[in-house]
Structure formats: structure tokens, C-alpha cells
Amino acid sequence: MVIGLGSGQASALAIEYLGFQIRAGAFESVLGIPTSIVSASEAAKAGIPLGELENSPQIDFAFDDVDMIEERTLISVIGRKRLQGEESIIQEKLVLSMADHLVFMVTENQYKCGLEGSIPVVVEPLNWLQTAEEIEDLFLGDAEVWRRPSMGQADPLGGDFPLVTKEGHNIIDVIFTSPIASLAEVAESLENVDGVVGHGVVSKFPCRAIVASESGLSIVDNITTNAVGGI
């Protein structure tokens, strides 16, 4: 089995447990495909054999932490937190898109309708300001658009050291000041903007979410609400 290894606190625990099961002989012929440098390091420590995404035409199962997840549709947002090292929103989404079975892991307060906060958008650096202005016009009055810095304080232009991803792109954070009515519509609008390479909205059908609360775990799926077809 080829398994996409997610990034985040819950994914780290899952990677550790998977490694324990492999060492105990419960699983055989498991190959892990990491979504980030961090998950690759955690998998190596756990003793999980690793493969390259480029050499894995199919991923049987993947799991990942997400920043927020929309009720019913299970459309999610990743990439809100500052990227570490060579982490990549594009790579993380590609691993998730290739998985036959996908599970997101969130806490109860991250699972809701009318999501709030930011959506990261990966843009070409050359004309990033023009791209940012077009995105701002799309959501005029509902969002602010800031280029993400690599260090120091954030400002609309990204400060003195704007973040450059491993692929050579910038990241623009679209910070919504009111609840997002539909993540699917936001994603579609962003994809039609010149200069946008990718974004942190993830939609996958079918998929499941494990929602953790003080009372325990809930498992939900989006089989009955196929709002969006692709990732």
C-alpha cells in the first residue's frame, strides 16, 4: 500500500502509530509519500519506507491535518500557517489529489459552515502586485490581500523579505473579513485569475473527516454532497 503522509500535529501522531504497526509486523509492503519535509523526517524516524511522489503514479490512501473544513462538503483549507523549510502547498495538494481514499483530521472548532480567516494563494512573483489587485477586486469589501513575508512583521507588500516557495513563487494571503459563503466559489474565482499558480482550498470527492471534540471522535463523509468534483 502506498500512503500519503500528512503534515501537522494529528498527522505526526498517525505517522508514529503507522511506524509502530510496521515494526510490529501488522503491515507489510507499505510505502509512504510525504506531503512535506517535516512529515518525511517524522516518517524516517518512525521507520516508514519512503518513496518519491514523481515515482508514485497511484496513492492508495492519504491523511492530512487541515486548517479549516467546511461542513457537509468537507472542502478544506491548508497552508495558513507559515511554511517551514521547503514545505509546499502545491506538493501537499498533489499528494492529496492522487489518493484513492482521503481522510482529513480537524478539531471541532475547525469544522463549521461559514468559514472565516485567510486562504493562501500561490502566485507568480514577476507580476504579483497586479495579481493581488485583481484578487482584491474579486472580493472587494469582503477581504484584504497581503503578500506573506518569510520573516519579520507582515504588511500588504510582504515586508523586506517576502516568502519565496521551493518552486520560486510568492504566497498571497486573502484575509476574509466576513464569513465565506462557499469555498468552492472562492476556489473557482481564484483559478480564473492570471498569475495564480495554486491555492490552499482542497476539494476531494469522496473523502472523510475525523472531527475531534472533548466528547470523542466523529467520522463524517461527503458522499451525499458532491459539491465540487476536483481538488
Short mmCIF file of C-alpha atoms in Angstrom, two decimals:
data_model
loop_
_atom_site.label_atom_id
_atom_site.label_comp_id
_atom_site.label_asym_id
_atom_site.label_seq_id
_atom_site.Cartn_x
_atom_site.Cartn_y
_atom_site.Cartn_z
CA MET A 1 0.00 0.00 0.00
CA VAL A 2 1.18 3.50 -0.87
CA ILE A 3 0.18 6.03 1.81
CA GLY A 4 0.26 9.83 1.58
CA LEU A 5 1.68 11.12 4.88
CA GLY A 6 0.14 14.39 6.03
CA SER A 7 1.57 17.33 7.91
CA GLY A 8 0.53 18.64 11.33
CA GLN A 9 0.08 17.53 14.91
CA ALA A 10 -2.51 14.80 14.28
CA SER A 11 -0.64 13.55 11.22
CA ALA A 12 2.56 13.29 13.28
CA LEU A 13 0.75 11.00 15.73
CA ALA A 14 -0.65 8.94 12.85
CA ILE A 15 2.83 8.59 11.32
CA GLU A 16 4.25 7.49 14.67
CA TYR A 17 1.47 4.89 15.07
CA LEU A 18 1.90 3.64 11.50
CA GLY A 19 5.61 3.14 12.13
CA PHE A 20 4.84 1.21 15.30
CA GLN A 21 2.47 -1.10 13.41
CA ILE A 22 5.06 -1.70 10.67
CA ARG A 23 7.73 -2.60 13.24
CA ALA A 24 5.26 -4.92 14.98
CA GLY A 25 4.63 -6.75 11.71
CA ALA A 26 0.99 -5.70 11.38
CA PHE A 27 1.60 -4.06 7.98
CA GLU A 28 3.82 -5.20 5.15
CA SER A 29 4.88 -3.57 1.89
CA VAL A 30 3.96 -0.04 2.99
CA LEU A 31 5.47 2.91 1.16
CA GLY A 32 5.00 6.46 2.44
CA ILE A 33 4.77 9.57 0.25
CA PRO A 34 5.35 12.66 2.45
CA THR A 35 3.49 15.91 1.91
CA SER A 36 6.33 17.96 3.41
CA ILE A 37 9.91 17.88 4.65
CA VAL A 38 8.56 17.66 8.21
CA SER A 39 6.40 14.60 7.50
CA ALA A 40 9.32 12.96 5.67
CA SER A 41 11.53 13.47 8.73
CA GLU A 42 8.85 12.08 11.07
CA ALA A 43 8.33 9.05 8.82
CA ALA A 44 12.06 8.33 8.69
CA LYS A 45 12.23 8.42 12.49
CA ALA A 46 9.25 6.06 12.66
CA GLY A 47 10.89 3.59 10.27
CA ILE A 48 8.42 4.03 7.41
CA PRO A 49 9.95 3.37 3.96
CA LEU A 50 9.65 6.49 1.80
CA GLY A 51 9.11 6.93 -1.92
CA GLU A 52 9.19 9.87 -4.31
CA LEU A 53 5.97 11.49 -5.47
CA GLU A 54 7.27 11.54 -9.05
CA ASN A 55 7.66 7.75 -8.99
CA SER A 56 4.22 7.01 -7.49
CA PRO A 57 1.50 7.11 -10.14
CA GLN A 58 -1.09 6.00 -7.57
CA ILE A 59 -1.59 6.60 -3.86
CA ASP A 60 -3.98 4.20 -2.13
CA PHE A 61 -4.70 6.24 0.99
CA ALA A 62 -3.71 9.63 2.41
CA PHE A 63 -4.33 11.56 5.62
CA ASP A 64 -3.67 15.19 6.49
CA ASP A 65 -4.33 17.92 9.02
CA VAL A 66 -6.25 20.89 7.62
CA ASP A 67 -6.65 24.41 8.97
CA MET A 68 -10.41 24.58 8.45
CA ILE A 69 -13.07 22.37 6.89
CA GLU A 70 -16.50 23.25 5.54
CA GLU A 71 -19.44 21.29 6.92
CA ARG A 72 -21.12 18.80 4.58
CA THR A 73 -18.90 19.44 1.54
CA LEU A 74 -15.66 18.75 3.50
CA ILE A 75 -13.91 21.33 1.32
CA SER A 76 -10.84 22.30 3.32
CA VAL A 77 -8.17 24.97 3.66
CA ILE A 78 -4.47 24.18 4.05
CA GLY A 79 -1.36 26.35 4.16
CA ARG A 80 -2.47 29.08 6.56
CA LYS A 81 0.48 28.58 8.86
CA ARG A 82 3.91 29.92 7.96
CA LEU A 83 5.73 27.40 5.79
CA GLN A 84 8.84 25.79 7.27
CA GLY A 85 11.89 24.98 5.18
CA GLU A 86 10.85 23.52 1.83
CA GLU A 87 7.19 22.87 2.60
CA SER A 88 4.93 23.32 -0.42
CA ILE A 89 1.19 23.87 -0.72
CA ILE A 90 1.43 22.60 -4.31
CA GLN A 91 3.14 19.34 -3.27
CA GLU A 92 0.72 18.77 -0.39
CA LYS A 93 -2.32 19.21 -2.65
CA LEU A 94 -0.84 16.95 -5.32
CA VAL A 95 -0.38 14.10 -2.86
CA LEU A 96 -3.96 14.52 -1.64
CA SER A 97 -5.37 14.69 -5.17
CA MET A 98 -3.71 11.40 -6.14
CA ALA A 99 -5.13 9.43 -3.21
CA ASP A 100 -7.90 6.90 -3.82
CA HIS A 101 -9.05 7.35 -0.22
CA LEU A 102 -8.53 10.57 1.75
CA VAL A 103 -9.07 11.47 5.40
CA PHE A 104 -8.82 14.95 6.90
CA MET A 105 -8.25 15.45 10.63
CA VAL A 106 -9.58 18.50 12.49
CA THR A 107 -10.83 19.65 15.86
CA GLU A 108 -14.47 20.52 16.45
CA ASN A 109 -13.92 24.28 16.24
CA GLN A 110 -12.31 23.88 12.79
CA TYR A 111 -15.39 22.14 11.32
CA LYS A 112 -18.15 24.61 10.52
CA CYS A 113 -20.26 26.42 7.94
CA GLY A 114 -19.34 29.96 7.00
CA LEU A 115 -15.60 29.62 7.49
CA GLU A 116 -13.58 32.66 8.47
CA GLY A 117 -9.94 33.72 8.15
CA SER A 118 -7.46 33.53 5.29
CA ILE A 119 -6.90 31.48 2.16
CA PRO A 120 -3.32 31.26 0.85
CA VAL A 121 -2.84 31.80 -2.87
CA VAL A 122 0.36 30.80 -4.70
CA VAL A 123 1.26 33.37 -7.36
CA GLU A 124 3.94 34.09 -9.95
CA PRO A 125 6.39 36.59 -8.42
CA LEU A 126 7.01 38.74 -11.51
CA ASN A 127 3.59 40.46 -11.64
CA TRP A 128 2.40 39.54 -8.16
CA LEU A 129 1.07 43.03 -7.41
CA GLN A 130 -1.18 43.02 -10.47
CA THR A 131 -2.43 39.57 -9.48
CA ALA A 132 -3.05 40.77 -5.92
CA GLU A 133 -5.04 43.77 -7.15
CA GLU A 134 -7.22 41.55 -9.34
CA ILE A 135 -7.89 39.23 -6.39
CA GLU A 136 -8.73 42.23 -4.21
CA ASP A 137 -11.24 43.42 -6.81
CA LEU A 138 -12.86 39.96 -6.80
CA PHE A 139 -13.62 40.12 -3.09
CA LEU A 140 -13.95 43.89 -2.74
CA GLY A 141 -15.20 44.78 0.73
CA ASP A 142 -15.01 41.18 1.95
CA ALA A 143 -11.25 40.53 2.10
CA GLU A 144 -7.81 42.08 2.44
CA VAL A 145 -4.88 40.85 0.33
CA TRP A 146 -1.37 40.66 1.83
CA ARG A 147 1.83 39.15 0.46
CA ARG A 148 3.29 36.72 3.00
CA PRO A 149 6.74 37.53 4.47
CA SER A 150 9.44 34.96 5.13
CA MET A 151 10.37 36.69 8.39
CA GLY A 152 9.52 39.72 10.46
CA GLN A 153 6.20 41.54 10.56
CA ALA A 154 3.63 41.11 7.83
CA ASP A 155 2.39 44.01 5.72
CA PRO A 156 0.45 44.23 2.43
CA LEU A 157 3.67 44.13 0.37
CA GLY A 158 5.32 41.28 2.28
CA GLY A 159 7.89 43.38 4.11
CA ASP A 160 11.57 43.41 3.23
CA PHE A 161 11.72 39.63 2.83
CA PRO A 162 8.64 38.24 1.01
CA LEU A 163 8.29 34.47 1.17
CA VAL A 164 9.61 32.54 -1.84
CA THR A 165 8.40 28.94 -2.05
CA LYS A 166 10.54 25.97 -3.11
CA GLU A 167 9.04 26.36 -6.60
CA GLY A 168 10.01 30.05 -6.72
CA HIS A 169 6.55 31.53 -6.13
CA ASN A 170 5.13 34.08 -3.70
CA ILE A 171 2.16 33.50 -1.41
CA ILE A 172 -0.68 35.98 -1.07
CA ASP A 173 -2.96 35.61 1.93
CA VAL A 174 -6.57 36.54 1.12
CA ILE A 175 -7.85 37.51 4.57
CA PHE A 176 -11.65 37.41 4.65
CA THR A 177 -13.30 39.90 7.00
CA SER A 178 -16.70 38.18 6.82
CA PRO A 179 -17.75 34.50 6.75
CA ILE A 180 -17.03 32.68 3.48
CA ALA A 181 -20.34 31.58 1.98
CA SER A 182 -18.84 28.99 -0.38
CA LEU A 183 -15.25 27.76 -0.55
CA ALA A 184 -16.00 26.15 -3.91
CA GLU A 185 -16.94 29.51 -5.42
CA VAL A 186 -13.86 31.19 -3.94
CA ALA A 187 -11.61 28.49 -5.40
CA GLU A 188 -13.19 28.76 -8.84
CA SER A 189 -12.79 32.56 -8.84
CA LEU A 190 -9.13 32.35 -7.84
CA GLU A 191 -8.34 29.80 -10.55
CA ASN A 192 -9.51 32.25 -13.23
CA VAL A 193 -7.06 34.97 -12.18
CA ASP A 194 -3.93 35.41 -14.31
CA GLY A 195 -0.77 34.74 -12.32
CA VAL A 196 -2.38 32.36 -9.82
CA VAL A 197 -0.48 29.07 -9.70
CA GLY A 198 -2.47 27.40 -6.92
CA HIS A 199 -4.30 27.95 -3.66
CA GLY A 200 -4.98 26.34 -0.31
CA VAL A 201 -8.57 25.23 -0.98
CA VAL A 202 -8.79 21.44 -1.21
CA SER A 203 -11.89 19.67 -2.51
CA LYS A 204 -11.95 15.93 -2.95
CA PHE A 205 -14.85 13.58 -3.59
CA PRO A 206 -15.29 11.25 -1.88
CA CYS A 207 -13.39 11.88 1.33
CA ARG A 208 -13.83 11.63 5.08
CA ALA A 209 -13.09 13.83 8.05
CA ILE A 210 -12.25 12.82 11.59
CA VAL A 211 -13.52 15.55 13.91
CA ALA A 212 -12.11 15.55 17.43
CA SER A 213 -14.01 17.06 20.37
CA GLU A 214 -13.93 16.77 24.15
CA SER A 215 -16.58 14.06 23.95
CA GLY A 216 -14.65 11.93 21.45
CA LEU A 217 -14.26 11.43 17.70
CA SER A 218 -16.83 11.81 14.92
CA ILE A 219 -16.37 10.48 11.40
CA VAL A 220 -18.19 12.27 8.58
CA ASP A 221 -18.06 11.93 4.81
CA ASN A 222 -19.21 13.92 1.80
CA ILE A 223 -20.62 11.06 -0.27
CA THR A 224 -24.10 12.61 -0.33
CA THR A 225 -22.91 16.17 -1.06
CA ASN A 226 -20.73 16.15 -4.16
CA ALA A 227 -20.44 19.92 -4.44
CA VAL A 228 -17.12 20.00 -6.28
CA GLY A 229 -15.53 17.39 -8.49
CA GLY A 230 -11.80 18.05 -8.27
CA ILE A 231 -9.02 19.10 -5.96
#
